[in-house]
Coordinates of C-alpha atoms and ligand atoms in Angstrom, one line a residue:
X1 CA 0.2 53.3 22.4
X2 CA 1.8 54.2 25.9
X3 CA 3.7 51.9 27.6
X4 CA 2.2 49.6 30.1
X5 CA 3.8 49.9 33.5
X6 CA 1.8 47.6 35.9
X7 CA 1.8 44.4 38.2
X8 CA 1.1 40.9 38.2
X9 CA -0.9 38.9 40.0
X10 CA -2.9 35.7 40.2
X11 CA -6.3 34.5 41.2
X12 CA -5.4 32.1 43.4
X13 CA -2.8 33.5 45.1
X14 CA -4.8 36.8 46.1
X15 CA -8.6 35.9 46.2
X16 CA -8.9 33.4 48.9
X17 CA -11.1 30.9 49.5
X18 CA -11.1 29.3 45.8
X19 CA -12.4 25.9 47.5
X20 CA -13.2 24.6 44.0
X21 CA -9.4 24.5 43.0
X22 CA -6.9 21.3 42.8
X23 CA -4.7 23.5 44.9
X24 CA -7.0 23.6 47.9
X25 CA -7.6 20.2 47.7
X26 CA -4.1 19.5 47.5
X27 CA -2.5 21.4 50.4
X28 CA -6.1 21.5 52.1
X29 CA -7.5 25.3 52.1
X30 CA -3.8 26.3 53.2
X31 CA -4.3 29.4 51.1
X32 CA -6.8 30.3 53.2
X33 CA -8.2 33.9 52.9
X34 CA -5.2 34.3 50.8
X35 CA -4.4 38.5 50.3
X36 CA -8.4 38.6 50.5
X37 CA -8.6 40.5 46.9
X38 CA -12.5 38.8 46.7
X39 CA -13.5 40.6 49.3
X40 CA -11.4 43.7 48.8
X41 CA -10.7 44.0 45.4
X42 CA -12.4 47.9 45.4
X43 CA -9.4 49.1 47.4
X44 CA -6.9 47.1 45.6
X45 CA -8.1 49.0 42.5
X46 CA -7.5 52.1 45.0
X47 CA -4.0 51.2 45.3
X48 CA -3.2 50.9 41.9
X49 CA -4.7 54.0 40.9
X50 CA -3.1 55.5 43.9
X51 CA 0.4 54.0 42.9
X52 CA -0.1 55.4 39.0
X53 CA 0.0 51.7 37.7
X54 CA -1.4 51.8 34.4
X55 CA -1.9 48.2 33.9
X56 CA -2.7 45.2 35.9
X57 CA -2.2 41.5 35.1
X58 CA -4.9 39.4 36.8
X59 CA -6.4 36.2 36.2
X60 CA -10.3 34.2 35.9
X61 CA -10.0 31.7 38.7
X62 CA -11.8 28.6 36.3
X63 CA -13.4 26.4 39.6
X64 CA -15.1 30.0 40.3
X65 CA -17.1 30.1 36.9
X66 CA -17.3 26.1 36.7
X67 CA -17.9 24.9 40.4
X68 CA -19.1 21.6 38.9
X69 CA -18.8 20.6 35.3
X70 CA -22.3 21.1 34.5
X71 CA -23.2 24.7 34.9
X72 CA -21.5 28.2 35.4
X73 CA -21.3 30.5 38.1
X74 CA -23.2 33.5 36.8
X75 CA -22.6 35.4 40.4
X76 CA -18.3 35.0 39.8
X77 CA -18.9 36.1 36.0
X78 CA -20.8 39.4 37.0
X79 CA -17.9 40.0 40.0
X80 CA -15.2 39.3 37.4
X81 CA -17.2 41.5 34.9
X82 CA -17.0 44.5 37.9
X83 CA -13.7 44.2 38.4
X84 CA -12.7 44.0 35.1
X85 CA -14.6 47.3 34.5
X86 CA -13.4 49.0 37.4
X87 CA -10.5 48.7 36.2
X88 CA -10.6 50.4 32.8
X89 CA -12.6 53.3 34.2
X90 CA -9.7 54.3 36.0
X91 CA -7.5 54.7 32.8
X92 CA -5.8 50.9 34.1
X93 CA -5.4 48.4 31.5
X94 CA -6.7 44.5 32.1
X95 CA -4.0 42.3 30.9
X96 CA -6.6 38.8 31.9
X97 CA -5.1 35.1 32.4
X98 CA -7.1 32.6 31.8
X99 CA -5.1 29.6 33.4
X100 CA -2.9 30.2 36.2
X101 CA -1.8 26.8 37.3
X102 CA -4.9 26.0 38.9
X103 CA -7.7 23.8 37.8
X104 CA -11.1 23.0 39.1
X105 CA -11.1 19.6 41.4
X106 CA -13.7 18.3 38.7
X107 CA -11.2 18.5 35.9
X108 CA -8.1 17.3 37.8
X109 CA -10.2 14.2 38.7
X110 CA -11.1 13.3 35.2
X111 CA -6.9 13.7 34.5
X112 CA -6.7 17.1 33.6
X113 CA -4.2 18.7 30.7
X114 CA -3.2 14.8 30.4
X115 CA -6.0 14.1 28.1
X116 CA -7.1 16.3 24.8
X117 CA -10.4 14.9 25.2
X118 CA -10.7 17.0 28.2
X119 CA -9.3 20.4 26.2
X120 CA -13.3 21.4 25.4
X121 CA -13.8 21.8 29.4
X122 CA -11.4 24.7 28.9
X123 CA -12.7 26.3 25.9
X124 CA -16.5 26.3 27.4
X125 CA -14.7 28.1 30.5
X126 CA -13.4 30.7 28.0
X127 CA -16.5 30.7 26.0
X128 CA -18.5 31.9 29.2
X129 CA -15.8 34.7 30.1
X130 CA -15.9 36.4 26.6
X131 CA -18.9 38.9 27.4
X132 CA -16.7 40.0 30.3
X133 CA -13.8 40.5 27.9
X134 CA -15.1 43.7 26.4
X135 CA -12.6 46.4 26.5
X136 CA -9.7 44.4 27.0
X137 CA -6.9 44.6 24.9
X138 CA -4.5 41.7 26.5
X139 CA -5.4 38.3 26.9
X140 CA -2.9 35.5 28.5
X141 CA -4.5 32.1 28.0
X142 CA -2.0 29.6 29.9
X143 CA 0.4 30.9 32.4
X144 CA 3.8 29.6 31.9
X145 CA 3.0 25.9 30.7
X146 CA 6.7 24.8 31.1
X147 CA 6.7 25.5 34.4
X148 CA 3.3 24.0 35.3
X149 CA 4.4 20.7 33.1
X150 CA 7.9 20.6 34.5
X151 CA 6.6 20.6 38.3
X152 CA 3.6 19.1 38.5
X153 CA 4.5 16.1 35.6
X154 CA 8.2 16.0 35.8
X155 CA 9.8 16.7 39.5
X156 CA 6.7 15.9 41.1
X157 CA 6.5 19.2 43.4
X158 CA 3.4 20.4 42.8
X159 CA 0.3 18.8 42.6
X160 CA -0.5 15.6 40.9
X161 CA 3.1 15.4 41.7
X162 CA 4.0 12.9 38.6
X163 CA 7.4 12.0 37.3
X164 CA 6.9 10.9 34.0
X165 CA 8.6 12.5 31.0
X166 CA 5.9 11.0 28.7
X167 CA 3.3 12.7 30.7
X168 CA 5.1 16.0 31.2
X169 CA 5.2 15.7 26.5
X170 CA 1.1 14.6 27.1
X171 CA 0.5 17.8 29.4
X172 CA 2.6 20.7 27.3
X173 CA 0.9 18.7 24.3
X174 CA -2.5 19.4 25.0
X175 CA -1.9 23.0 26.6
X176 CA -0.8 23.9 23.0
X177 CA -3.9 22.8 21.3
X178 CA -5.9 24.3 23.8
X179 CA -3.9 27.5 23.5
X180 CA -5.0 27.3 19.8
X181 CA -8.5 26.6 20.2
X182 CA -9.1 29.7 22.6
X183 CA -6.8 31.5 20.6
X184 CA -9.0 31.2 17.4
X185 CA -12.1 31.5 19.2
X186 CA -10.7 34.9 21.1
X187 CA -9.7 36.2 18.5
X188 CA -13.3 35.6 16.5
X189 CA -15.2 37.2 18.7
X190 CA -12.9 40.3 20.3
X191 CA -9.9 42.4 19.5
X192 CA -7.4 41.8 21.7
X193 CA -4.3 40.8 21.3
X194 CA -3.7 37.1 22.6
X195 CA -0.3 35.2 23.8
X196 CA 0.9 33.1 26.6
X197 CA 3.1 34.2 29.6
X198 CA 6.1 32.1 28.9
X199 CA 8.6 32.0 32.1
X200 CA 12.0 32.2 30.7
X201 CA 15.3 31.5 32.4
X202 CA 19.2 32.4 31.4
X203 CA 20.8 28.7 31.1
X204 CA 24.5 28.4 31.6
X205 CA 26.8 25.1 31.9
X206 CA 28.1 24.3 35.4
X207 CA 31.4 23.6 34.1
X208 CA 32.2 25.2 31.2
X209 CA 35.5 23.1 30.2
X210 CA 32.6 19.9 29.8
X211 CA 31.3 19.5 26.0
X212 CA 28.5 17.5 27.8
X213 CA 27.2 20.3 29.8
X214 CA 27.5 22.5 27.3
X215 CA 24.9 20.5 24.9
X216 CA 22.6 20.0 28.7
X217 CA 23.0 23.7 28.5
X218 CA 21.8 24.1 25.0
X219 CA 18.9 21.2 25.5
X220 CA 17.7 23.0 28.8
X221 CA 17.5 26.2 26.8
X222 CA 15.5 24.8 24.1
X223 CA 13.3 22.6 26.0
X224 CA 12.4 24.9 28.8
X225 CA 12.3 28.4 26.8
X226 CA 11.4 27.5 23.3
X227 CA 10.1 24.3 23.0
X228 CA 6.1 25.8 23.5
X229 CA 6.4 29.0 22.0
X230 CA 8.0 27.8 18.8
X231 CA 4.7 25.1 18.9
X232 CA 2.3 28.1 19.0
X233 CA 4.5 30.3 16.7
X234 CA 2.4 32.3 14.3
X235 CA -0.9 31.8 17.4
X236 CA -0.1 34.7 19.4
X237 CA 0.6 38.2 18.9
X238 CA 2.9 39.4 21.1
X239 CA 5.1 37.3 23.6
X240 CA 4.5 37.4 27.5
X241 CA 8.1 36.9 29.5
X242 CA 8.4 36.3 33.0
X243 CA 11.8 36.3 33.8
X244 CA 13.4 35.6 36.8
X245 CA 16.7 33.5 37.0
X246 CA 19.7 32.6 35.7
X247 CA 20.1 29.0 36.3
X248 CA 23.4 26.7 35.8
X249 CA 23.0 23.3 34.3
X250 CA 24.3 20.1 36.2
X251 CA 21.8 18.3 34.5
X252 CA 18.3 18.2 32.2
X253 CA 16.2 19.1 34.9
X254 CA 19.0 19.9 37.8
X255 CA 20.3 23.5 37.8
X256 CA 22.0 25.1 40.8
X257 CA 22.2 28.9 41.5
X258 CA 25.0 30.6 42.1
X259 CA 26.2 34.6 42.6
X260 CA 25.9 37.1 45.8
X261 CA 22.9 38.3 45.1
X262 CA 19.7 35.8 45.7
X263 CA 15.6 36.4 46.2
X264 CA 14.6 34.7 49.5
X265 CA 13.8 31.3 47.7
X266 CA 18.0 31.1 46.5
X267 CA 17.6 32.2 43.0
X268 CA 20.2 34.3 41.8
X269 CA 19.0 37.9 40.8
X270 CA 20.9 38.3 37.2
X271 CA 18.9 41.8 35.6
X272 CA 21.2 41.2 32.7
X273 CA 19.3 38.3 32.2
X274 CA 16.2 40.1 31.2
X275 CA 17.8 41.9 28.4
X276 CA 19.2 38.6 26.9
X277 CA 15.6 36.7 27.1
X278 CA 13.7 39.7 25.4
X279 CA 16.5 40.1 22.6
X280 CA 16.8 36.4 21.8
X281 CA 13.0 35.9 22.1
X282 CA 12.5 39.6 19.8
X283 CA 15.2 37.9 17.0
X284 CA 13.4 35.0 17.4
X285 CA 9.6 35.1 16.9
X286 CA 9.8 38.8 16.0
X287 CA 6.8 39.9 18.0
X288 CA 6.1 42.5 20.4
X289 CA 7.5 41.7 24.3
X290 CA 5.6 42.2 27.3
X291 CA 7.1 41.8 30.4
X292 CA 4.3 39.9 32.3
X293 CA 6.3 39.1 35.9
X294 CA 9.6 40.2 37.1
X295 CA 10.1 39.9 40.6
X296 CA 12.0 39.5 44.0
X297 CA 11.0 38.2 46.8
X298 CA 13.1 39.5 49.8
X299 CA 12.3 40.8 53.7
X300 CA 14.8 43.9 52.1
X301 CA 12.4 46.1 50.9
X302 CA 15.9 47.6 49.6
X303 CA 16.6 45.1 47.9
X304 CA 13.8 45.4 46.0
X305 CA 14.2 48.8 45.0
X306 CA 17.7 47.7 43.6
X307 CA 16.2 45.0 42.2
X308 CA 13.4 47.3 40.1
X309 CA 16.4 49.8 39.1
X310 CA 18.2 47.4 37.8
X311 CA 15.6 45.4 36.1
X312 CA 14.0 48.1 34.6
X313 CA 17.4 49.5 33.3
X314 CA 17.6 46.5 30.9
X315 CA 13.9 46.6 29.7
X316 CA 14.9 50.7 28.8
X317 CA 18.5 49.0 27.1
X318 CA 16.2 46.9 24.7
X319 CA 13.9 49.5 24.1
X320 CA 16.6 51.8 23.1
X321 CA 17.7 49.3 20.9
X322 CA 13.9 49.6 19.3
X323 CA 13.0 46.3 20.4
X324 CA 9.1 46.8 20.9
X325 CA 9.1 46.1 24.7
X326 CA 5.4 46.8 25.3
X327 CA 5.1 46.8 28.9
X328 CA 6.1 45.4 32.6
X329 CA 4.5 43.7 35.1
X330 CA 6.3 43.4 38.4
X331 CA 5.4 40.6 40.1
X332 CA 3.6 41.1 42.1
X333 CA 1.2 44.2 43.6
X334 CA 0.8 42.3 47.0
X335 CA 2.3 39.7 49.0
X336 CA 0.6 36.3 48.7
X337 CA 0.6 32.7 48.2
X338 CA 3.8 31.8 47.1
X339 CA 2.1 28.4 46.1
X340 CA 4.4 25.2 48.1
X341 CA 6.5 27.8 49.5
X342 CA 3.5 29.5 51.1
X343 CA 3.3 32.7 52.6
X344 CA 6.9 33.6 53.9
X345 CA 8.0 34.9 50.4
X346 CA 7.6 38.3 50.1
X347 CA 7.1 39.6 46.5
X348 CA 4.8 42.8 47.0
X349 CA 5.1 46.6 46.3
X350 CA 2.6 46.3 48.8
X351 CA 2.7 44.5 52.3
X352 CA -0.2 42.4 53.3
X353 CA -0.5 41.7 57.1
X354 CA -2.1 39.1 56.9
X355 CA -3.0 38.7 60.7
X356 CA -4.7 42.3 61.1
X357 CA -5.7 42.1 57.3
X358 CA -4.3 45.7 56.1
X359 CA -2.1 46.8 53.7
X360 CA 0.9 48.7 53.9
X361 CA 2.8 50.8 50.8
X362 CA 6.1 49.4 50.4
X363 CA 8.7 52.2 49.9
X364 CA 10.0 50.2 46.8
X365 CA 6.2 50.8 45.2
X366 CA 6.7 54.4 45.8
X367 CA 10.3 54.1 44.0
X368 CA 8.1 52.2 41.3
X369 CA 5.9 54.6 40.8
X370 CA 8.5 57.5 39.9
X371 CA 9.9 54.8 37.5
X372 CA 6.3 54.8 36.0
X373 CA 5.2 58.8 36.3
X374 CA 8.7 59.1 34.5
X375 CA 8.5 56.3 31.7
X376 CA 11.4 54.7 32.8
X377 CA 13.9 57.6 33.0
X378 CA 13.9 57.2 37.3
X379 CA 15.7 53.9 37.0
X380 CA 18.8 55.3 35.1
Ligands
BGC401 C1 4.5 32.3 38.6 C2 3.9 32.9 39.8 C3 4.8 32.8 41.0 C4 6.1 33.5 40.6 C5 7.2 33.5 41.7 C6 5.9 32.6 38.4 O1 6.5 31.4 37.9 O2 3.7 32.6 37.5 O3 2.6 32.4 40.1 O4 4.3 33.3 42.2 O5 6.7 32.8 39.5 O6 7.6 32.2 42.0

């Protein structure tokens, strides 16, 4: 199979308008039309075929299909449906999340991921979406649990902004089971192949003459990279990475960035990184790799082209090696709703003005897409 070179996205943060969601609830519609992918998700198909991506990582938006807990939303099933065809007529593969840290207001109210009993509200979502699924070959179930446990159950950032260890256990607890559940069930009744989209971060000890933060080190690694994967071990079939960090340890739960070289939110841009994640996670589980988001956001659109060279340099180093590195997803095709931070971080190959609503080709997508026409081989 050829390799996937793509982009990553989200529902939320490109549709607009997803007034069902705990999100615009929370921080009151301030997503607003968002990068307005439900109205214009035709051209955005343009773009990509334009830009020679061969695969694009989107996701279901769950409050869409289940406004209420009662019935779904057969209008956002056939839209979905379109889109997802669209896209495989132009030769571009659907790599489809079904979770992307959003949840519909009805399910947040009855205490979301914090009680199994509530896990069948999520496999009835994925139930309904399966007719939709046809000709897809990638499924992502939950997007990045750890990081969706650690700030919304443990640092409180993100909404329902609990600090509660216990909870943060509950959360990640029931995630797995549901990963399970829609696992088996996917897997009954089409062929992809199913995993998660794990985010996955380089951890180093802030001072490395202290034994202590040199077992934080090790406990952060664990807890934040491998804790949920080794849960769902033999439950997926390849592994989805997003890497972005390195990160050094003060203390469980406290890292500090450090190096020249930052994205516009402080984190330190470390493409070394990448190649350490997918080696130790390819030794570990022994599965396929995808690269489902690597990204910078910058106002450099240089630094973004430095930033795909060098990235994609290390995904070609581990493929070398014969690790089966399957595909990347930059993250992200267009600028959009950087969640809390909003919409000052810039992430997109592609601008989005989002006061004239247009869209503007980045010079770094056009670098991208040579990378891509060329397999890799432009970024060496
Ligand atoms: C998330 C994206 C987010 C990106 C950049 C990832 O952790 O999956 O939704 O936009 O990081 O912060």
């Amino acid at each position: 199979m050829k390799f996937l070179w793509g982009s990553a996205t989200s529902a939320y943060q490109i549709e607009g308008n997803n007034t069902g969601a705990d999100w615009w609830e929370w921080d009151r519609g301030k997503s607003g039309r968002a990068s307005f992918f439900w109205e214009r998700w035709e051209e955005v198909i343009d773009l990509l075929h334009h830009l020679g991506h061969n695969a694009f990582r989107m996701s279901i938006e769950w409050s869409r299909i289940f406004p209420n807990v009662q019935e779904s939303n057969r209008d956002a099933i056939e839209k979905y449906r379109r889109i997802i065809q669209s896209l495989l007529e132009r030769n571009i593969e659907p790599i489809i999340t079904l979770h992307h840290f959003t949840n519909p207001i009805w399910f947040s109210k009855m205490g979301g991921w914090l009680y199994r009993e509530n896990i069948p509200h999520f496999i009835r979502f994925v139930e309904s979406v399966i007719p939709i699924l046809d000709g897809v070959k990638f499924i992502i179930t939950i997007n990045e649990p750890n990081v969706y446990a650690f700030r919304s159950y443990m640092e409180g950032y993100w909404p329902p902004q609990e600090k509660s260890i216990r909870k943060t256990l509950r959360v990640l607890s029931s995630m797995k089971e549901a990963h399970v559940k829609a696992y088996r069930l996917l897997k009954s009744r089409t062929s992809a192949s199913i995993s998660i989209a794990q985010n996955m971060m380089i951890f180093e000890p802030a001072w490395t003459y202290s034994p202590i933060h040199w077992i934080l080190t090790i406990m952060s690694d664990y807890l934040f990279n491998w804790y949920f994967p080794d849960r769902i071990g033999k439950y997926m079939d390849f592994l989805g990475i997003n890497y972005y960090s390195r990160g050094f340890v003060r203390w469980l739960g406290n890292i500090e960035y450090r190096g020249e070289e930052r994205n516009c939110m402080g984190w330190e841009i470390y493409p070394q990184g990448l190649y350490r994640v997918i080696k130790k996670a390819h030794a570990r589980y022994g599965k396929p790799i995808m690269i489902t988001e690597n990204g910078i956001c910058t106002d450099n659109d240089f630094q973004r082209i430095k930033f795909l060279k060098e990235h994609v340099e290390q995904v070609m180093r581990a493929r070398e090696e014969g690790i089966p590195v399957i595909g990347y997803l930059y993250w992200s095709l267009l600028d959009n709703y950087e969640w809390a931070e909003g919409f000052e971080p810039r992430f997109g190959l592609v601008e989005v003005d989002y006061e004239k609503q247009k869209y503007r080709i980045r010079r770094s997508a056009l670098f991208y897409s040579e990378i891509i026409e060329t397999d890799g081989l432009a970024a060496l």
